[in-house]
Coordinates of C-alpha atoms in Angstrom, one line a residue:
M477 CA -66.6 3.1 -17.8
K478 CA -64.9 6.3 -16.6
K479 CA -63.0 4.4 -13.9
Y480 CA -61.9 1.8 -16.5
L481 CA -60.5 4.6 -18.8
L482 CA -58.6 6.1 -15.8
V483 CA -57.0 2.7 -15.1
I484 CA -56.0 2.3 -18.8
A485 CA -54.5 5.8 -18.8
F486 CA -52.5 5.0 -15.6
I487 CA -51.1 1.8 -17.1
I488 CA -50.1 3.6 -20.4
G489 CA -48.5 6.4 -18.4
A490 CA -46.6 4.0 -16.2
F491 CA -45.4 2.1 -19.4
Y492 CA -44.0 5.2 -21.0
D493 CA -42.4 6.3 -17.8
A494 CA -40.7 2.9 -17.4
S495 CA -39.7 2.8 -21.1
S496 CA -37.9 6.1 -20.7
Q497 CA -35.5 4.3 -18.4
A498 CA -34.3 2.1 -21.3
L499 CA -34.5 -1.6 -20.5
R500 CA -31.0 -3.1 -20.4
L501 CA -30.3 -6.8 -21.0
P502 CA -27.0 -8.7 -20.9
G503 CA -25.3 -9.0 -24.2
N504 CA -22.0 -9.7 -25.8
T505 CA -21.2 -6.2 -27.1
N506 CA -19.2 -4.7 -24.3
I507 CA -18.1 -6.4 -21.1
V508 CA -18.7 -4.5 -17.8
C509 CA -15.6 -4.8 -15.6
L510 CA -14.6 -3.9 -12.1
T511 CA -11.0 -4.1 -11.1
G512 CA -8.9 -2.8 -8.2
R513 CA -5.7 -2.9 -6.2
K514 CA -4.6 -1.8 -2.7
V515 CA -1.3 0.1 -2.4
G516 CA -0.4 0.5 1.3
V517 CA -3.8 1.5 2.7
T518 CA -4.9 3.2 -0.5
Q519 CA -7.8 1.3 -2.3
I520 CA -7.9 1.9 -6.0
E521 CA -11.0 0.8 -8.0
I522 CA -11.8 1.1 -11.7
H523 CA -15.2 0.5 -13.2
Y524 CA -15.4 0.4 -17.0
S525 CA -17.0 -1.3 -20.0
A526 CA -14.6 -3.1 -22.4
P527 CA -15.2 -2.9 -26.1
G528 CA -13.6 -5.3 -28.6
V529 CA -11.5 -4.6 -31.6
K530 CA -13.7 -6.8 -33.8
G531 CA -11.5 -6.8 -36.8
R532 CA -10.9 -3.0 -36.8
E533 CA -7.1 -3.2 -36.1
G534 CA -5.4 -0.1 -37.4
K535 CA -8.8 1.7 -37.5
I536 CA -9.3 2.5 -33.8
Y537 CA -7.3 5.6 -33.0
G538 CA -7.7 8.8 -34.9
T539 CA -11.0 7.6 -36.4
N540 CA -14.6 8.1 -35.3
I541 CA -14.1 5.2 -32.8
V542 CA -11.4 7.1 -30.8
P543 CA -11.0 10.5 -32.3
F544 CA -7.9 12.6 -31.7
G545 CA -8.5 15.6 -29.4
Y546 CA -12.1 16.6 -28.6
E547 CA -15.1 16.0 -30.8
V548 CA -18.8 16.7 -30.7
L549 CA -20.4 13.3 -30.5
G550 CA -23.9 14.2 -31.5
Y551 CA -27.1 12.5 -30.3
G552 CA -28.3 15.7 -28.8
S553 CA -24.9 16.7 -27.4
T554 CA -23.2 19.8 -28.7
V555 CA -20.2 19.7 -26.4
A556 CA -16.7 18.8 -27.7
S557 CA -15.7 15.8 -25.6
P558 CA -12.6 13.6 -25.0
W559 CA -12.6 9.8 -25.2
R560 CA -14.5 8.0 -22.4
A561 CA -11.5 5.5 -22.0
G562 CA -13.9 2.6 -22.4
A563 CA -17.4 2.1 -23.7
D564 CA -21.0 2.9 -22.7
E565 CA -21.2 4.8 -19.3
C566 CA -18.2 6.8 -18.3
T567 CA -15.2 5.0 -16.9
T568 CA -14.7 5.8 -13.2
M569 CA -11.7 5.6 -11.0
S570 CA -11.8 5.9 -7.2
F571 CA -9.0 6.4 -4.7
S572 CA -9.5 6.1 -0.9
T573 CA -6.6 8.6 -0.2
D574 CA -4.9 11.4 -1.9
V575 CA -2.6 10.1 -4.7
N576 CA -0.2 11.4 -7.3
I577 CA -1.0 10.7 -11.0
N578 CA 2.1 10.8 -13.1
G579 CA 3.6 13.2 -10.5
K580 CA 0.5 15.5 -10.0
T581 CA -1.7 15.5 -6.9
L582 CA -5.2 14.1 -7.1
P583 CA -7.4 14.3 -3.9
A584 CA -9.1 11.2 -2.6
G585 CA -12.5 10.5 -4.3
K586 CA -14.3 9.0 -7.2
Y587 CA -13.8 10.5 -10.7
A588 CA -15.0 10.0 -14.2
F589 CA -11.9 9.2 -16.3
F590 CA -11.3 10.5 -19.8
I591 CA -8.4 10.7 -22.2
E592 CA -7.6 13.4 -24.7
V593 CA -6.0 11.1 -27.2
Q594 CA -3.4 12.6 -29.7
A595 CA -1.2 10.9 -32.2
D596 CA 1.9 10.6 -30.0
S597 CA 1.1 11.9 -26.5
S598 CA -2.2 12.2 -24.6
V599 CA -3.8 13.9 -21.6
L600 CA -5.4 12.0 -18.7
I601 CA -8.5 13.8 -17.4
F602 CA -10.2 13.3 -14.0
N603 CA -13.7 14.8 -13.8
K604 CA -16.2 15.2 -10.9
N605 CA -19.3 14.0 -12.8
T606 CA -19.4 10.3 -12.4
K607 CA -23.0 9.8 -13.5
E608 CA -22.8 10.8 -17.2
W609 CA -23.2 8.5 -20.1
G610 CA -19.8 8.2 -21.8
S611 CA -18.6 11.7 -22.5
Y612 CA -21.6 12.9 -24.3
F613 CA -22.4 15.4 -21.6
Y614 CA -18.8 16.2 -20.6
R615 CA -18.4 19.4 -18.7
Q616 CA -14.8 20.7 -18.7
E617 CA -15.5 23.0 -15.7
L618 CA -15.8 19.9 -13.6
D619 CA -12.3 18.6 -14.5
V620 CA -10.1 18.2 -11.4
L621 CA -6.9 17.2 -13.0
H622 CA -5.2 17.1 -16.4
V623 CA -1.9 15.3 -16.6
P624 CA 0.1 14.2 -19.7
T625 CA 1.1 10.7 -20.6
V626 CA 2.9 9.2 -23.6
Q627 CA 1.2 6.1 -25.0
Q628 CA 3.0 3.1 -26.3
K629 CA 2.1 2.0 -29.8
N630 CA 2.6 -1.0 -32.1
L631 CA 2.6 -3.4 -29.2
P632 CA 3.6 -6.9 -30.3
E633 CA 0.4 -8.6 -29.1
L634 CA -3.1 -7.5 -30.1
Q635 CA -5.3 -6.7 -27.1
E636 CA -8.8 -7.6 -28.3
R637 CA -10.8 -6.4 -25.3
L638 CA -9.9 -3.1 -23.6
V639 CA -8.4 -3.8 -20.2
Y640 CA -6.9 -1.9 -17.3
E641 CA -3.8 -3.8 -16.0
F642 CA -1.8 -3.3 -12.8
S643 CA 2.0 -3.8 -12.7
N644 CA 5.2 -2.8 -10.9
Q645 CA 3.6 -2.5 -7.5
T646 CA 5.7 -1.3 -4.5
D647 CA 4.6 -0.3 -1.0
S648 CA 3.9 3.2 -2.3
S649 CA 3.2 3.1 -6.1
I650 CA 1.7 1.1 -8.9
D651 CA 1.4 1.4 -12.7
I652 CA -1.9 1.1 -14.4
N653 CA -2.0 0.5 -18.2
L654 CA -5.1 1.0 -20.3
K655 CA -4.5 -1.5 -23.2
W656 CA -6.6 -1.8 -26.3
E657 CA -5.7 -2.9 -29.8
R658 CA -1.9 -2.3 -30.0
W659 CA -1.8 0.9 -27.9
S660 CA -1.2 1.2 -24.2
F661 CA -1.7 4.4 -22.0
P662 CA 0.4 4.4 -18.9
I663 CA -0.9 5.8 -15.6
H664 CA 1.6 5.9 -12.7
V665 CA -0.1 6.2 -9.3
S666 CA 2.0 6.9 -6.2
V667 CA 1.0 7.6 -2.6
D668 CA 2.6 9.2 0.4
R669 CA 2.9 5.9 2.3
K670 CA 4.0 7.4 5.6
R671 CA 1.3 10.0 5.7
T672 CA -1.5 7.8 4.5
V673 CA -0.7 4.9 6.8
L674 CA -0.4 7.3 9.8
E675 CA -3.8 8.8 9.0
N676 CA -5.2 5.2 8.7
I677 CA -3.7 4.3 12.1
R678 CA -5.2 7.5 13.6
E679 CA -8.6 6.6 12.2
Q680 CA -8.4 3.1 13.6
M681 CA -7.2 4.3 17.0
S682 CA -10.3 6.5 17.2
G683 CA -12.5 3.4 17.3
A684 CA -12.7 0.5 19.6
I685 CA -9.1 -0.6 19.2
G686 CA -8.0 2.7 20.7
F687 CA -8.7 0.9 24.0
D688 CA -6.7 -2.2 23.2
P689 CA -3.1 -2.2 24.7
A690 CA -1.7 -4.4 22.0
S691 CA -3.0 -2.2 19.2
L692 CA -1.8 1.0 21.0
E693 CA 1.6 -0.7 21.3
A694 CA 1.7 -1.6 17.6
A695 CA 0.8 1.9 16.6
A696 CA 3.6 3.4 18.7
Q697 CA 6.1 0.8 17.3
W698 CA 5.1 1.8 13.8
C699 CA 5.9 5.4 14.6
V700 CA 9.3 4.5 15.9
A701 CA 10.1 2.3 12.9
N702 CA 9.1 5.1 10.5
D703 CA 10.6 8.0 12.5
T704 CA 7.5 10.0 12.8
N705 CA 4.7 11.3 15.1
Y706 CA 6.6 10.8 18.4
H707 CA 4.4 12.9 20.7
E708 CA 1.2 11.1 19.7
A709 CA 3.1 7.8 19.8
L710 CA 4.2 8.5 23.4
N711 CA 0.5 9.0 24.3
W712 CA -0.3 5.7 22.8
I713 CA 2.4 3.8 24.5
N714 CA 1.7 5.5 27.8
T715 CA -1.8 4.2 27.6
A716 CA -0.7 0.8 26.5
T717 CA 1.6 0.4 29.6
D718 CA -0.8 2.0 32.1
P719 CA -1.9 -0.8 34.5
N720 CA -5.0 1.2 35.5
L721 CA -6.1 0.9 31.8
G722 CA -5.4 -2.7 31.4
G723 CA -1.9 -2.0 30.1
R724 CA 1.2 -4.2 30.5
N725 CA 4.9 -3.6 31.2
S726 CA 6.3 -6.1 28.8
F727 CA 9.8 -5.8 27.3
N728 CA 8.4 -4.9 23.9
A729 CA 6.1 -2.2 25.3
L730 CA 8.7 -0.7 27.6
S731 CA 11.5 -0.8 25.0
T732 CA 9.2 1.0 22.5
K733 CA 8.5 3.7 25.1
A734 CA 12.2 4.1 25.7
S735 CA 12.9 4.4 22.0
I736 CA 10.2 7.2 21.7
L737 CA 11.7 9.0 24.7
R738 CA 15.1 8.9 23.1
K739 CA 13.7 10.4 19.9
L740 CA 12.3 13.2 22.1
D741 CA 15.8 13.7 23.7
K742 CA 14.5 12.4 27.1
N743 CA 17.5 10.1 27.5
E744 CA 17.6 9.8 31.3
E745 CA 14.0 8.7 31.4
A746 CA 14.6 6.4 28.5
D747 CA 17.5 4.7 30.3
S748 CA 15.5 4.2 33.4
I749 CA 12.6 2.6 31.5
M750 CA 15.0 0.4 29.5
K751 CA 16.5 -1.0 32.7
T752 CA 13.0 -2.1 33.7
A753 CA 12.4 -3.5 30.3
V754 CA 15.6 -5.6 30.4
A755 CA 14.6 -6.9 33.9
N756 CA 11.3 -8.1 32.5
A757 CA 12.7 -9.6 29.3
T758 CA 12.7 -13.3 28.4
P759 CA 16.0 -14.9 27.2
L760 CA 15.0 -14.6 23.6
E761 CA 13.9 -11.0 24.0
L762 CA 17.3 -10.1 25.5
H763 CA 19.1 -12.0 22.8
F764 CA 17.3 -10.1 20.0
Y765 CA 17.8 -6.9 21.8
G766 CA 21.5 -7.6 21.8
R767 CA 21.3 -8.3 18.1
Q768 CA 19.5 -5.0 17.6
L769 CA 22.3 -3.1 19.5
M770 CA 24.9 -4.9 17.3
N771 CA 23.0 -3.7 14.1
E772 CA 23.2 -0.2 15.6
H773 CA 27.0 -0.7 16.0
K774 CA 26.7 -0.3 19.8
L775 CA 29.0 -3.3 20.5
Q776 CA 29.8 -2.5 24.2
E777 CA 26.1 -2.1 25.0
A778 CA 25.4 -5.3 23.1
L779 CA 28.1 -7.1 25.1
D780 CA 26.6 -5.9 28.4
I781 CA 23.2 -7.3 27.4
F782 CA 24.5 -10.6 26.1
R783 CA 26.6 -11.0 29.2
Q784 CA 23.7 -10.2 31.5
N785 CA 21.6 -12.8 29.6
Y786 CA 24.3 -15.4 29.8
T787 CA 24.8 -14.9 33.6
K788 CA 21.1 -14.8 34.4
Q789 CA 20.3 -17.9 32.4
K790 CA 23.5 -19.7 33.5
G791 CA 24.7 -20.2 30.0
A792 CA 21.5 -21.8 28.7
W793 CA 20.5 -21.6 25.0
P794 CA 20.7 -19.2 23.2
T795 CA 23.0 -17.1 25.4
N796 CA 26.2 -18.7 24.1
V797 CA 25.2 -17.8 20.6
G798 CA 24.8 -14.2 21.6
M799 CA 28.2 -14.2 23.2
M800 CA 29.7 -15.8 20.2
R801 CA 28.3 -13.1 17.9
V802 CA 29.3 -10.1 19.9
Y803 CA 32.9 -11.3 20.6
S804 CA 33.3 -12.1 16.9
A805 CA 32.1 -8.6 16.0
M806 CA 34.6 -7.2 18.5
G807 CA 37.4 -9.2 17.0
D808 CA 38.0 -11.5 19.9
Y809 CA 37.8 -14.8 17.9
K810 CA 39.2 -16.9 20.8
K811 CA 36.3 -16.1 23.1
A812 CA 33.8 -16.3 20.3
L813 CA 35.1 -19.8 19.4
E814 CA 34.7 -21.0 23.0
H815 CA 31.0 -19.9 23.1
A816 CA 30.4 -21.3 19.6
K817 CA 31.6 -24.8 20.7
A818 CA 29.4 -24.5 23.8
A819 CA 26.4 -23.5 21.8
L820 CA 26.9 -26.4 19.4
K821 CA 26.6 -28.8 22.3
Q822 CA 23.2 -27.2 23.2
A823 CA 21.8 -26.9 19.7
T824 CA 18.9 -29.3 18.9
G825 CA 17.8 -28.2 15.4
D826 CA 19.6 -29.2 12.3
A827 CA 19.7 -25.6 10.9
D828 CA 21.3 -24.3 14.2
K829 CA 23.9 -27.1 14.2
K830 CA 24.9 -26.5 10.6
F831 CA 25.1 -22.7 11.3
L832 CA 27.3 -23.3 14.3
E833 CA 29.6 -25.8 12.6
T834 CA 30.2 -23.3 9.8
A835 CA 30.8 -20.5 12.4
I836 CA 33.3 -22.6 14.3
Q837 CA 35.2 -23.3 11.1
T838 CA 35.2 -19.6 10.2
L839 CA 36.5 -18.6 13.6
Q840 CA 39.2 -21.2 13.6
E841 CA 40.4 -19.6 10.3
G842 CA 40.6 -16.3 12.2
K843 CA 37.7 -14.7 10.3
P844 CA 34.6 -13.0 11.7
I845 CA 31.2 -14.7 11.3

């Protein structure tokens, strides 16, 4: 009998312990949402519950649903709290790198997100405690960032369910808008693209791909293209071209190394390596290198490369095209026209033929292509 009573007591205790966790079943009151976007290498994620207007249009803001300012919410809480920017548990936002929110810095991390709503402008609040229920147990001392925003009101379309929308994305910024009823709260997020991408590259290079010549080459090329981190880039490209480490002395790898050396004012070494790169280049690689020099307004150097390619390949495609382009840029339309006509005879694709026919007509009119 005693053993039986102990079993009953254990079951009752377990029941009360479980019931204290509050059983949760799916319903149609609020919709749990997870949304996100990647800006550059920065991952943004927002987790929230979306309430509905449910016929309360014009009675949401400045009422007990979304009070202005801070308000004691009750239910055992005596703390004046801002709006939870959603429903049920607190809304959370996470950022995989440091970001700027409306122009102010926010370190990478996951945050509870609140809004101090006012009649015309409001304050966005990012808080360390991501485990609280709504804002009932809000602790202001855990706030990491307060930043103002100006909400839009009287939107033409009713937003029945609260939503976080992304718009106006660039490679370094994005707009997030919290929309509900006929109000919208803008949140502009921007990142230091160069710094965050470089840190991401460094993180990747510390793993297995740090032994891969192609990845090392790509990392070095990114540094050249973005005018940054030359010394580390030189280490990467040195490894990528080291034959003892499985590296390769391709045109792209060597020309990247030469570019980095020039950035470091090591011009003689750069010139020497570039000669080796040119000697190893394919006809197309030389052609596009000549185009690159033209874009840099180095016409004489471009002519030397196009001429070398033309001689080495005995006038084969696309060397006549390169000669045509550089002579046109130098104002020698007669020579440009000769090479344009020769290139037309070699062209096989319709697009190439059309381009060259137009170029010939332009040169015959005494105009540059």
